[in-house]
PDB file of C-alpha atoms in Angstrom:
ATOM      1  CA  UNK A 134       0.000   0.000   0.000  1.00 37.00           C
ATOM      2  CA  UNK A 135       2.901   2.345   0.746  1.00 41.00           C
ATOM      3  CA  UNK A 136       4.158   2.337  -2.822  1.00 38.00           C
ATOM      4  CA  UNK A 137       0.636   2.699  -4.200  1.00 39.00           C
ATOM      5  CA  UNK A 138      -0.188   5.684  -2.021  1.00 39.00           C
ATOM      6  CA  UNK A 139       3.131   7.466  -2.554  1.00 39.00           C
ATOM      7  CA  UNK A 140       2.794   7.307  -6.332  1.00 37.00           C
ATOM      8  CA  UNK A 141      -0.890   8.060  -6.619  1.00 38.00           C
ATOM      9  CA  UNK A 142      -0.384  11.783  -7.205  1.00 36.00           C
ATOM     10  CA  UNK A 143       1.658  11.007 -10.311  1.00 34.00           C
ATOM     11  CA  UNK A 144      -0.694   8.359 -11.620  1.00 35.00           C
ATOM     12  CA  UNK A 145      -1.855   8.881 -15.211  1.00 32.00           C
ATOM     13  CA  UNK A 146      -5.361   8.161 -16.512  1.00 34.00           C
ATOM     14  CA  UNK A 147      -4.633   5.539 -19.149  1.00 37.00           C
ATOM     15  CA  UNK A 148      -7.273   3.278 -17.640  1.00 39.00           C
ATOM     16  CA  UNK A 149     -10.872   4.169 -16.958  1.00 39.00           C
ATOM     17  CA  UNK A 150     -10.585   4.720 -13.218  1.00 39.00           C
ATOM     18  CA  UNK A 151      -8.464   6.227 -10.516  1.00 38.00           C
ATOM     19  CA  UNK A 152      -8.951   5.686  -6.819  1.00 39.00           C
ATOM     20  CA  UNK A 153     -11.496   5.887  -4.004  1.00 43.00           C
ATOM     21  CA  UNK A 154      -9.617   6.947  -0.865  1.00 47.00           C
ATOM     22  CA  UNK A 155      -6.665   4.654  -0.016  1.00 65.00           C
ATOM     23  CA  UNK A 156      -9.052   1.736   0.572  1.00 86.00           C
ATOM     24  CA  UNK A 157      -9.769   0.647  -3.008  1.00 89.00           C
ATOM     25  CA  UNK A 158      -8.254   1.184  -6.429  1.00 89.00           C
ATOM     26  CA  UNK A 159     -10.128  -0.105  -9.462  1.00 91.00           C
ATOM     27  CA  UNK A 160      -8.725   0.180 -12.974  1.00 91.00           C
ATOM     28  CA  UNK A 161     -10.320  -1.184 -16.123  1.00 93.00           C
ATOM     29  CA  UNK A 162      -8.527  -1.870 -19.418  1.00 93.00           C
ATOM     30  CA  UNK A 163      -5.079  -0.457 -18.615  1.00 91.00           C
ATOM     31  CA  UNK A 164      -2.721  -0.584 -21.595  1.00 90.00           C
ATOM     32  CA  UNK A 165       1.068  -0.428 -21.718  1.00 83.00           C
ATOM     33  CA  UNK A 166       3.821  -1.023 -19.174  1.00 70.00           C
ATOM     34  CA  UNK A 167       4.005   2.397 -17.508  1.00 54.00           C
ATOM     35  CA  UNK A 168       1.754   1.675 -14.516  1.00 47.00           C
ATOM     36  CA  UNK A 169       3.315   2.267 -11.082  1.00 41.00           C
ATOM     37  CA  UNK A 170       2.260  -1.254 -10.122  1.00 42.00           C
ATOM     38  CA  UNK A 171       4.868  -2.981 -12.301  1.00 47.00           C
ATOM     39  CA  UNK A 172       7.214  -3.661  -9.401  1.00 48.00           C
ATOM     40  CA  UNK A 173       5.814  -3.786  -5.921  1.00 58.00           C
ATOM     41  CA  UNK A 174       4.490  -5.398  -2.816  1.00 62.00           C
ATOM     42  CA  UNK A 175       1.702  -3.953  -0.683  1.00 68.00           C
ATOM     43  CA  UNK A 176      -0.697  -4.629   2.164  1.00 71.00           C
ATOM     44  CA  UNK A 177      -3.793  -4.483  -0.025  1.00 85.00           C
ATOM     45  CA  UNK A 178      -5.326  -7.555  -1.639  1.00 91.00           C
ATOM     46  CA  UNK A 179      -5.182  -7.671  -5.417  1.00 92.00           C
ATOM     47  CA  UNK A 180      -7.213  -9.034  -8.310  1.00 95.00           C
ATOM     48  CA  UNK A 181      -5.320  -9.025 -11.618  1.00 95.00           C
ATOM     49  CA  UNK A 182      -6.954  -9.978 -14.939  1.00 97.00           C
ATOM     50  CA  UNK A 183      -4.791 -10.325 -18.049  1.00 96.00           C
ATOM     51  CA  UNK A 184      -6.665  -9.173 -21.151  1.00 96.00           C
ATOM     52  CA  UNK A 185      -3.949  -8.960 -23.836  1.00 95.00           C
ATOM     53  CA  UNK A 186      -0.344 -10.130 -24.066  1.00 93.00           C
ATOM     54  CA  UNK A 187       1.779 -13.062 -22.952  1.00 91.00           C
ATOM     55  CA  UNK A 188       3.631 -12.403 -19.711  1.00 90.00           C
ATOM     56  CA  UNK A 189       5.917 -13.851 -17.111  1.00 88.00           C
ATOM     57  CA  UNK A 190       4.448 -13.054 -13.703  1.00 89.00           C
ATOM     58  CA  UNK A 191       6.953 -13.310 -10.868  1.00 88.00           C
ATOM     59  CA  UNK A 192       5.399 -13.910  -7.438  1.00 88.00           C
ATOM     60  CA  UNK A 193       7.852 -14.415  -4.597  1.00 84.00           C
ATOM     61  CA  UNK A 194      10.252 -17.023  -6.065  1.00 86.00           C
ATOM     62  CA  UNK A 195       7.853 -18.530  -8.616  1.00 88.00           C
ATOM     63  CA  UNK A 196       7.556 -17.577 -12.279  1.00 88.00           C
ATOM     64  CA  UNK A 197       4.257 -18.129 -14.072  1.00 89.00           C
ATOM     65  CA  UNK A 198       3.839 -17.853 -17.827  1.00 88.00           C
ATOM     66  CA  UNK A 199       0.283 -16.643 -18.342  1.00 90.00           C
ATOM     67  CA  UNK A 200      -2.044 -15.852 -21.245  1.00 92.00           C
ATOM     68  CA  UNK A 201      -5.132 -13.645 -21.698  1.00 95.00           C
ATOM     69  CA  UNK A 202      -8.034 -14.816 -19.577  1.00 95.00           C
ATOM     70  CA  UNK A 203      -5.837 -15.612 -16.568  1.00 95.00           C
ATOM     71  CA  UNK A 204      -6.969 -14.226 -13.224  1.00 96.00           C
ATOM     72  CA  UNK A 205      -4.616 -13.834 -10.257  1.00 94.00           C
ATOM     73  CA  UNK A 206      -5.832 -13.221  -6.722  1.00 93.00           C
ATOM     74  CA  UNK A 207      -3.200 -12.487  -4.066  1.00 90.00           C
ATOM     75  CA  UNK A 208      -2.794 -10.974  -0.648  1.00 85.00           C
ATOM     76  CA  UNK A 209      -0.204  -8.584  -2.092  1.00 74.00           C
ATOM     77  CA  UNK A 210       2.520  -9.021   0.513  1.00 74.00           C
ATOM     78  CA  UNK A 211       4.824 -11.072  -1.712  1.00 78.00           C
ATOM     79  CA  UNK A 212       7.118  -9.302  -4.170  1.00 80.00           C
ATOM     80  CA  UNK A 213       5.500  -9.444  -7.601  1.00 85.00           C
ATOM     81  CA  UNK A 214       6.177  -8.102 -11.051  1.00 85.00           C
ATOM     82  CA  UNK A 215       4.995  -8.493 -14.637  1.00 87.00           C
ATOM     83  CA  UNK A 216       7.419  -9.032 -17.508  1.00 86.00           C
ATOM     84  CA  UNK A 217       6.197  -9.123 -21.106  1.00 87.00           C
ATOM     85  CA  UNK A 218       7.496 -12.171 -22.971  1.00 85.00           C
ATOM     86  CA  UNK A 219       7.410 -10.213 -26.238  1.00 83.00           C
ATOM     87  CA  UNK A 220       8.145  -6.542 -25.550  1.00 80.00           C
ATOM     88  CA  UNK A 221       6.433  -5.336 -28.723  1.00 83.00           C
ATOM     89  CA  UNK A 222       3.129  -7.118 -27.946  1.00 86.00           C
ATOM     90  CA  UNK A 223       0.042  -5.182 -26.785  1.00 91.00           C
ATOM     91  CA  UNK A 224      -0.392  -5.512 -23.028  1.00 93.00           C
ATOM     92  CA  UNK A 225      -3.745  -4.880 -21.344  1.00 95.00           C
ATOM     93  CA  UNK A 226      -5.142  -5.801 -17.928  1.00 95.00           C
ATOM     94  CA  UNK A 227      -7.708  -4.826 -15.315  1.00 96.00           C
ATOM     95  CA  UNK A 228      -6.771  -4.557 -11.639  1.00 93.00           C
ATOM     96  CA  UNK A 229      -8.516  -4.102  -8.305  1.00 94.00           C
ATOM     97  CA  UNK A 230      -6.588  -3.380  -5.089  1.00 91.00           C
ATOM     98  CA  UNK A 231      -8.534  -3.202  -1.838  1.00 93.00           C
ATOM     99  CA  UNK A 232      -7.976  -3.056   1.898  1.00 90.00           C
ATOM    100  CA  UNK A 233      -9.716  -6.110   3.419  1.00 89.00           C
ATOM    101  CA  UNK A 234     -10.330  -4.237   6.683  1.00 87.00           C
ATOM    102  CA  UNK A 235     -12.368  -1.694   4.702  1.00 89.00           C
ATOM    103  CA  UNK A 236     -15.086  -4.288   4.037  1.00 90.00           C
ATOM    104  CA  UNK A 237     -14.426  -6.824   6.796  1.00 88.00           C
ATOM    105  CA  UNK A 238     -17.083  -5.402   9.145  1.00 86.00           C
ATOM    106  CA  UNK A 239     -19.798  -5.841   6.493  1.00 89.00           C
ATOM    107  CA  UNK A 240     -18.564  -9.334   5.690  1.00 92.00           C
ATOM    108  CA  UNK A 241     -18.591 -10.271   9.375  1.00 89.00           C
ATOM    109  CA  UNK A 242     -22.200  -9.138   9.823  1.00 89.00           C
ATOM    110  CA  UNK A 243     -23.311 -11.104   6.769  1.00 88.00           C
ATOM    111  CA  UNK A 244     -21.236 -14.189   7.569  1.00 90.00           C
ATOM    112  CA  UNK A 245     -19.196 -13.760   4.393  1.00 92.00           C
ATOM    113  CA  UNK A 246     -15.654 -13.366   5.786  1.00 91.00           C
ATOM    114  CA  UNK A 247     -14.702 -16.355   3.637  1.00 91.00           C
ATOM    115  CA  UNK A 248     -14.544 -13.891   0.727  1.00 92.00           C
ATOM    116  CA  UNK A 249     -11.311 -12.407   2.106  1.00 89.00           C
ATOM    117  CA  UNK A 250      -9.936 -15.579   3.730  1.00 86.00           C
ATOM    118  CA  UNK A 251      -9.978 -16.894   0.147  1.00 81.00           C
ATOM    119  CA  UNK A 252      -7.015 -14.538  -0.447  1.00 85.00           C
ATOM    120  CA  UNK A 253      -5.333 -15.271   2.873  1.00 81.00           C
ATOM    121  CA  UNK A 254      -5.487 -19.052   2.582  1.00 81.00           C
ATOM    122  CA  UNK A 255      -3.740 -19.170  -0.784  1.00 79.00           C
ATOM    123  CA  UNK A 256      -1.552 -15.998  -0.686  1.00 81.00           C
ATOM    124  CA  UNK A 257      -1.701 -16.202  -4.470  1.00 88.00           C
ATOM    125  CA  UNK A 258      -3.799 -18.289  -6.828  1.00 90.00           C
ATOM    126  CA  UNK A 259      -3.999 -18.363 -10.628  1.00 92.00           C
ATOM    127  CA  UNK A 260      -6.986 -19.621 -12.598  1.00 93.00           C
ATOM    128  CA  UNK A 261      -9.264 -19.165 -15.585  1.00 93.00           C
ATOM    129  CA  UNK A 262     -13.045 -19.432 -15.681  1.00 94.00           C
ATOM    130  CA  UNK A 263     -14.728 -22.420 -17.282  1.00 92.00           C
ATOM    131  CA  UNK A 264     -17.499 -20.261 -18.742  1.00 93.00           C
ATOM    132  CA  UNK A 265     -17.028 -17.193 -20.958  1.00 93.00           C
ATOM    133  CA  UNK A 266     -20.064 -15.580 -19.322  1.00 95.00           C
ATOM    134  CA  UNK A 267     -18.289 -15.649 -15.960  1.00 96.00           C
ATOM    135  CA  UNK A 268     -15.349 -13.672 -17.345  1.00 96.00           C
ATOM    136  CA  UNK A 269     -17.669 -11.165 -19.010  1.00 96.00           C
ATOM    137  CA  UNK A 270     -19.515 -10.655 -15.739  1.00 96.00           C
ATOM    138  CA  UNK A 271     -16.250 -10.200 -13.820  1.00 96.00           C
ATOM    139  CA  UNK A 272     -15.021  -7.577 -16.282  1.00 96.00           C
ATOM    140  CA  UNK A 273     -18.366  -5.769 -16.086  1.00 96.00           C
ATOM    141  CA  UNK A 274     -18.094  -5.655 -12.289  1.00 96.00           C
ATOM    142  CA  UNK A 275     -14.563  -4.230 -12.466  1.00 96.00           C
ATOM    143  CA  UNK A 276     -15.803  -1.651 -14.982  1.00 95.00           C
ATOM    144  CA  UNK A 277     -18.594  -0.619 -12.607  1.00 94.00           C
ATOM    145  CA  UNK A 278     -16.124  -0.249  -9.746  1.00 93.00           C
ATOM    146  CA  UNK A 279     -13.750   1.759 -11.914  1.00 92.00           C
ATOM    147  CA  UNK A 280     -16.516   4.203 -12.780  1.00 91.00           C
ATOM    148  CA  UNK A 281     -17.657   4.541  -9.167  1.00 89.00           C
ATOM    149  CA  UNK A 282     -14.152   5.164  -7.804  1.00 85.00           C
ATOM    150  CA  UNK A 283     -13.143   7.991 -10.122  1.00 78.00           C
ATOM    151  CA  UNK A 284     -13.654  10.577  -7.395  1.00 70.00           C
ATOM    152  CA  UNK A 285     -14.773  10.834  -3.794  1.00 67.00           C
ATOM    153  CA  UNK A 286     -18.442  10.992  -2.986  1.00 68.00           C
ATOM    154  CA  UNK A 287     -20.931  10.617  -0.164  1.00 77.00           C
ATOM    155  CA  UNK A 288     -21.125   7.936   2.507  1.00 80.00           C
ATOM    156  CA  UNK A 289     -23.952   6.416   0.467  1.00 83.00           C
ATOM    157  CA  UNK A 290     -21.626   6.163  -2.512  1.00 86.00           C
ATOM    158  CA  UNK A 291     -18.921   4.528  -0.409  1.00 87.00           C
ATOM    159  CA  UNK A 292     -21.463   1.966   0.776  1.00 87.00           C
ATOM    160  CA  UNK A 293     -22.385   1.275  -2.840  1.00 90.00           C
ATOM    161  CA  UNK A 294     -18.723   0.763  -3.714  1.00 92.00           C
ATOM    162  CA  UNK A 295     -18.303  -1.703  -0.855  1.00 91.00           C
ATOM    163  CA  UNK A 296     -21.367  -3.640  -1.937  1.00 92.00           C
ATOM    164  CA  UNK A 297     -20.169  -3.742  -5.549  1.00 93.00           C
ATOM    165  CA  UNK A 298     -16.797  -5.038  -4.367  1.00 95.00           C
ATOM    166  CA  UNK A 299     -18.493  -7.732  -2.277  1.00 95.00           C
ATOM    167  CA  UNK A 300     -20.525  -8.710  -5.344  1.00 95.00           C
ATOM    168  CA  UNK A 301     -17.297  -8.984  -7.334  1.00 96.00           C
ATOM    169  CA  UNK A 302     -15.627 -11.089  -4.612  1.00 96.00           C
ATOM    170  CA  UNK A 303     -18.658 -13.366  -4.410  1.00 95.00           C
ATOM    171  CA  UNK A 304     -18.556 -13.856  -8.184  1.00 95.00           C
ATOM    172  CA  UNK A 305     -14.849 -14.710  -8.011  1.00 93.00           C
ATOM    173  CA  UNK A 306     -15.484 -17.188  -5.223  1.00 93.00           C
ATOM    174  CA  UNK A 307     -18.471 -18.990  -6.752  1.00 94.00           C
ATOM    175  CA  UNK A 308     -17.630 -19.075 -10.480  1.00 93.00           C
ATOM    176  CA  UNK A 309     -16.375 -22.412 -11.785  1.00 91.00           C
ATOM    177  CA  UNK A 310     -12.627 -22.253 -12.201  1.00 91.00           C
ATOM    178  CA  UNK A 311      -9.855 -24.062 -14.022  1.00 88.00           C
ATOM    179  CA  UNK A 312      -6.826 -23.772 -11.767  1.00 82.00           C
ATOM    180  CA  UNK A 313      -3.670 -23.268 -13.805  1.00 75.00           C
ATOM    181  CA  UNK A 314      -1.307 -26.166 -13.219  1.00 56.00           C
ATOM    182  CA  UNK A 315       2.156 -25.071 -12.134  1.00 49.00           C
ATOM    183  CA  UNK A 316       4.089 -28.289 -12.483  1.00 44.00           C
ATOM    184  CA  UNK A 317       7.831 -27.788 -12.667  1.00 41.00           C
ATOM    185  CA  UNK A 318       8.203 -29.911 -15.790  1.00 45.00           C
ATOM    186  CA  UNK A 319       5.837 -27.578 -17.674  1.00 62.00           C
ATOM    187  CA  UNK A 320       8.229 -24.666 -17.243  1.00 73.00           C
ATOM    188  CA  UNK A 321      11.070 -23.755 -19.541  1.00 81.00           C
ATOM    189  CA  UNK A 322      14.651 -24.355 -18.497  1.00 87.00           C
ATOM    190  CA  UNK A 323      15.146 -20.588 -18.214  1.00 89.00           C
ATOM    191  CA  UNK A 324      12.128 -20.204 -15.918  1.00 88.00           C
ATOM    192  CA  UNK A 325      13.302 -23.060 -13.684  1.00 89.00           C
ATOM    193  CA  UNK A 326      16.789 -21.548 -13.449  1.00 94.00           C
ATOM    194  CA  UNK A 327      15.391 -18.084 -12.698  1.00 93.00           C
ATOM    195  CA  UNK A 328      13.314 -19.639  -9.894  1.00 92.00           C
ATOM    196  CA  UNK A 329      16.473 -21.278  -8.532  1.00 95.00           C
ATOM    197  CA  UNK A 330      18.183 -17.885  -8.490  1.00 96.00           C
ATOM    198  CA  UNK A 331      15.207 -16.289  -6.717  1.00 94.00           C
ATOM    199  CA  UNK A 332      15.161 -19.097  -4.145  1.00 94.00           C
ATOM    200  CA  UNK A 333      18.899 -18.704  -3.559  1.00 96.00           C
ATOM    201  CA  UNK A 334      18.447 -14.962  -2.966  1.00 95.00           C
ATOM    202  CA  UNK A 335      15.659 -15.599  -0.463  1.00 93.00           C
ATOM    203  CA  UNK A 336      17.684 -18.200   1.408  1.00 94.00           C
ATOM    204  CA  UNK A 337      20.686 -15.850   1.674  1.00 95.00           C
ATOM    205  CA  UNK A 338      18.998 -12.433   1.801  1.00 95.00           C
ATOM    206  CA  UNK A 339      20.446 -11.534   5.209  1.00 94.00           C
ATOM    207  CA  UNK A 340      24.046 -12.604   4.567  1.00 93.00           C
ATOM    208  CA  UNK A 341      26.905 -11.238   2.497  1.00 92.00           C
ATOM    209  CA  UNK A 342      27.430 -12.811  -0.902  1.00 94.00           C
ATOM    210  CA  UNK A 343      28.202 -11.804  -4.482  1.00 95.00           C
ATOM    211  CA  UNK A 344      26.708 -12.695  -7.847  1.00 96.00           C
ATOM    212  CA  UNK A 345      29.878 -14.701  -8.427  1.00 96.00           C
ATOM    213  CA  UNK A 346      29.150 -16.716  -5.261  1.00 95.00           C
ATOM    214  CA  UNK A 347      25.575 -17.332  -6.393  1.00 96.00           C
ATOM    215  CA  UNK A 348      26.712 -18.410  -9.855  1.00 96.00           C
ATOM    216  CA  UNK A 349      29.320 -20.790  -8.427  1.00 96.00           C
ATOM    217  CA  UNK A 350      26.824 -22.355  -6.034  1.00 95.00           C
ATOM    218  CA  UNK A 351      24.291 -22.869  -8.855  1.00 95.00           C
ATOM    219  CA  UNK A 352      26.986 -24.062 -11.281  1.00 95.00           C
ATOM    220  CA  UNK A 353      26.354 -21.413 -13.941  1.00 95.00           C
ATOM    221  CA  UNK A 354      28.360 -18.480 -15.233  1.00 96.00           C
ATOM    222  CA  UNK A 355      28.035 -15.108 -13.545  1.00 96.00           C
ATOM    223  CA  UNK A 356      27.132 -13.277 -16.762  1.00 96.00           C
ATOM    224  CA  UNK A 357      24.530 -15.877 -17.738  1.00 96.00           C
ATOM    225  CA  UNK A 358      22.912 -15.764 -14.287  1.00 96.00           C
ATOM    226  CA  UNK A 359      22.587 -11.969 -14.447  1.00 96.00           C
ATOM    227  CA  UNK A 360      21.341 -11.898 -18.039  1.00 96.00           C
ATOM    228  CA  UNK A 361      18.848 -14.746 -17.629  1.00 95.00           C
ATOM    229  CA  UNK A 362      17.306 -13.419 -14.403  1.00 94.00           C
ATOM    230  CA  UNK A 363      16.787  -9.983 -15.924  1.00 92.00           C
ATOM    231  CA  UNK A 364      15.359 -11.475 -19.123  1.00 90.00           C
ATOM    232  CA  UNK A 365      12.829 -13.699 -17.377  1.00 89.00           C
ATOM    233  CA  UNK A 366      11.796 -11.554 -14.390  1.00 88.00           C
ATOM    234  CA  UNK A 367      12.595  -7.956 -15.333  1.00 85.00           C
ATOM    235  CA  UNK A 368      14.653  -7.629 -12.135  1.00 87.00           C
ATOM    236  CA  UNK A 369      18.382  -7.428 -11.790  1.00 93.00           C
ATOM    237  CA  UNK A 370      19.633  -9.830  -9.134  1.00 95.00           C
ATOM    238  CA  UNK A 371      20.541  -6.907  -6.858  1.00 95.00           C
ATOM    239  CA  UNK A 372      17.139  -5.233  -7.358  1.00 92.00           C
ATOM    240  CA  UNK A 373      15.382  -8.429  -6.363  1.00 92.00           C
ATOM    241  CA  UNK A 374      17.647  -8.885  -3.332  1.00 94.00           C
ATOM    242  CA  UNK A 375      17.106  -5.339  -2.058  1.00 93.00           C
ATOM    243  CA  UNK A 376      13.356  -5.454  -2.503  1.00 89.00           C
ATOM    244  CA  UNK A 377      13.119  -8.846  -0.846  1.00 90.00           C
ATOM    245  CA  UNK A 378      15.064  -7.385   2.087  1.00 93.00           C
ATOM    246  CA  UNK A 379      12.553  -4.542   2.170  1.00 91.00           C
ATOM    247  CA  UNK A 380       9.634  -6.977   2.402  1.00 86.00           C
ATOM    248  CA  UNK A 381      11.306  -8.796   5.295  1.00 89.00           C
ATOM    249  CA  UNK A 382      11.986  -5.478   7.029  1.00 91.00           C
ATOM    250  CA  UNK A 383       8.318  -4.506   6.738  1.00 88.00           C
ATOM    251  CA  UNK A 384       7.360  -7.815   8.314  1.00 85.00           C
ATOM    252  CA  UNK A 385       9.722  -7.248  11.253  1.00 89.00           C
ATOM    253  CA  UNK A 386       8.424  -3.706  11.743  1.00 89.00           C
ATOM    254  CA  UNK A 387       4.752  -4.697  11.740  1.00 84.00           C
ATOM    255  CA  UNK A 388       4.897  -7.870  13.844  1.00 78.00           C
ATOM    256  CA  UNK A 389       3.431  -7.057  17.237  1.00 57.00           C
ATOM    257  CA  UNK A 390       5.394  -9.923  18.817  1.00 59.00           C
ATOM    258  CA  UNK A 391       8.746  -8.421  17.801  1.00 63.00           C
ATOM    259  CA  UNK A 392      10.350  -5.570  19.709  1.00 76.00           C
ATOM    260  CA  UNK A 393      13.500  -5.164  17.654  1.00 84.00           C
ATOM    261  CA  UNK A 394      15.244  -1.826  17.369  1.00 91.00           C
ATOM    262  CA  UNK A 395      15.526  -0.289  13.904  1.00 93.00           C
ATOM    263  CA  UNK A 396      19.238  -1.127  13.940  1.00 93.00           C
ATOM    264  CA  UNK A 397      18.524  -4.785  14.791  1.00 93.00           C
ATOM    265  CA  UNK A 398      15.903  -4.922  12.036  1.00 93.00           C
ATOM    266  CA  UNK A 399      18.426  -3.568   9.518  1.00 94.00           C
ATOM    267  CA  UNK A 400      21.025  -6.137  10.576  1.00 94.00           C
ATOM    268  CA  UNK A 401      18.560  -9.056  10.492  1.00 93.00           C
ATOM    269  CA  UNK A 402      17.538  -8.120   6.952  1.00 94.00           C
ATOM    270  CA  UNK A 403      21.081  -7.905   5.594  1.00 95.00           C
ATOM    271  CA  UNK A 404      21.492  -4.136   5.234  1.00 94.00           C
ATOM    272  CA  UNK A 405      25.077  -2.957   5.489  1.00 89.00           C
ATOM    273  CA  UNK A 406      24.285  -0.200   7.993  1.00 93.00           C
ATOM    274  CA  UNK A 407      21.441   1.442   9.852  1.00 93.00           C
ATOM    275  CA  UNK A 408      21.894   4.609   7.781  1.00 94.00           C
ATOM    276  CA  UNK A 409      21.710   2.672   4.507  1.00 95.00           C
ATOM    277  CA  UNK A 410      18.574   0.887   5.719  1.00 96.00           C
ATOM    278  CA  UNK A 411      16.869   4.153   6.654  1.00 95.00           C
ATOM    279  CA  UNK A 412      17.725   5.790   3.293  1.00 95.00           C
ATOM    280  CA  UNK A 413      16.592   2.807   1.241  1.00 95.00           C
ATOM    281  CA  UNK A 414      13.404   2.279   3.229  1.00 94.00           C
ATOM    282  CA  UNK A 415      12.346   5.924   2.963  1.00 94.00           C
ATOM    283  CA  UNK A 416      13.138   6.020  -0.759  1.00 92.00           C
ATOM    284  CA  UNK A 417      10.922   2.998  -1.394  1.00 89.00           C
ATOM    285  CA  UNK A 418       8.031   3.727   0.991  1.00 87.00           C
ATOM    286  CA  UNK A 419       8.106   7.488   1.479  1.00 90.00           C
ATOM    287  CA  UNK A 420       8.490   7.235   5.274  1.00 93.00           C
ATOM    288  CA  UNK A 421      11.192   6.189   7.735  1.00 95.00           C
ATOM    289  CA  UNK A 422      11.217   2.702   9.279  1.00 94.00           C
ATOM    290  CA  UNK A 423      10.345   4.187  12.675  1.00 92.00           C
ATOM    291  CA  UNK A 424       7.338   6.074  11.305  1.00 93.00           C
ATOM    292  CA  UNK A 425       6.274   2.976   9.368  1.00 91.00           C
ATOM    293  CA  UNK A 426       6.260   0.989  12.616  1.00 90.00           C
ATOM    294  CA  UNK A 427       4.276   3.689  14.446  1.00 88.00           C
ATOM    295  CA  UNK A 428       1.755   3.908  11.596  1.00 84.00           C
ATOM    296  CA  UNK A 429       1.034   0.189  11.645  1.00 78.00           C
ATOM    297  CA  UNK A 430       0.929   0.081  15.435  1.00 78.00           C
ATOM    298  CA  UNK A 431      -1.730   2.795  15.372  1.00 75.00           C
ATOM    299  CA  UNK A 432      -3.693   0.882  12.719  1.00 68.00           C
ATOM    300  CA  UNK A 433      -3.613  -2.274  14.880  1.00 63.00           C
ATOM    301  CA  UNK A 434      -4.879  -0.310  17.875  1.00 64.00           C
ATOM    302  CA  UNK A 435      -7.733   1.117  15.816  1.00 61.00           C
ATOM    303  CA  UNK A 436      -8.748  -2.342  14.665  1.00 54.00           C
TER     304      UNK A 436
END
């Protein structure tokens, strides 16, 4: 959510919607690769629908090759990024980001909390619909949300937006799905190797190592490792490492059971110094680690 909110002022109107408060963002028929959501993690839940293009979608340390008609639901906390397989292809998608706490009270009253635990149980799930009508209805619901969230309105309008979102979530939950199989042997050799690199980075994110070390441990050349990872994921190895460290730092800062100092958090996440951690964190989120912790502590107290 931090990255979404910090960039919202610069957001362009290529799609047919903008934002309703920080609680929901609905965008229909976004074209091109210039969206601020290309490279991010966030606290909001996400619904992503690919309409045009063939893409590699990196989620955590898994790489999925997906085609138009694929729907991804995720809790948003894992690092994720889209990479076009063919850069000159048209790329179009519709996206909904929403804060589950924004609608949780209504869901609790109606006994429909399963509509958000659907996201929490899987963290991320990829599927297509069995019936074309189900996809058409989903896209129509996103379109309606995108039109409603263009600008702020009354409390009555906010209630309508929440109800439309619940309708969309119910449709997602009940429609017959074809879960996309993610068997390792269905992936290309490049995708499997890129996943190995991502897994290596995650296993060693808080220790000192070099790309040469990684390449030696995986028995590949340093130049090939760097080139392949960038080609498949859109990340450099160092970019992925630093952003994975950032995700771990956010987790440390928001866990109520942890009482680590900012310096201890920086050390546990592999940052070379407290100063470097503070600079990097503020650059990526717009606030300092200390203020980030206070903000989330206040949000927990409110809930």
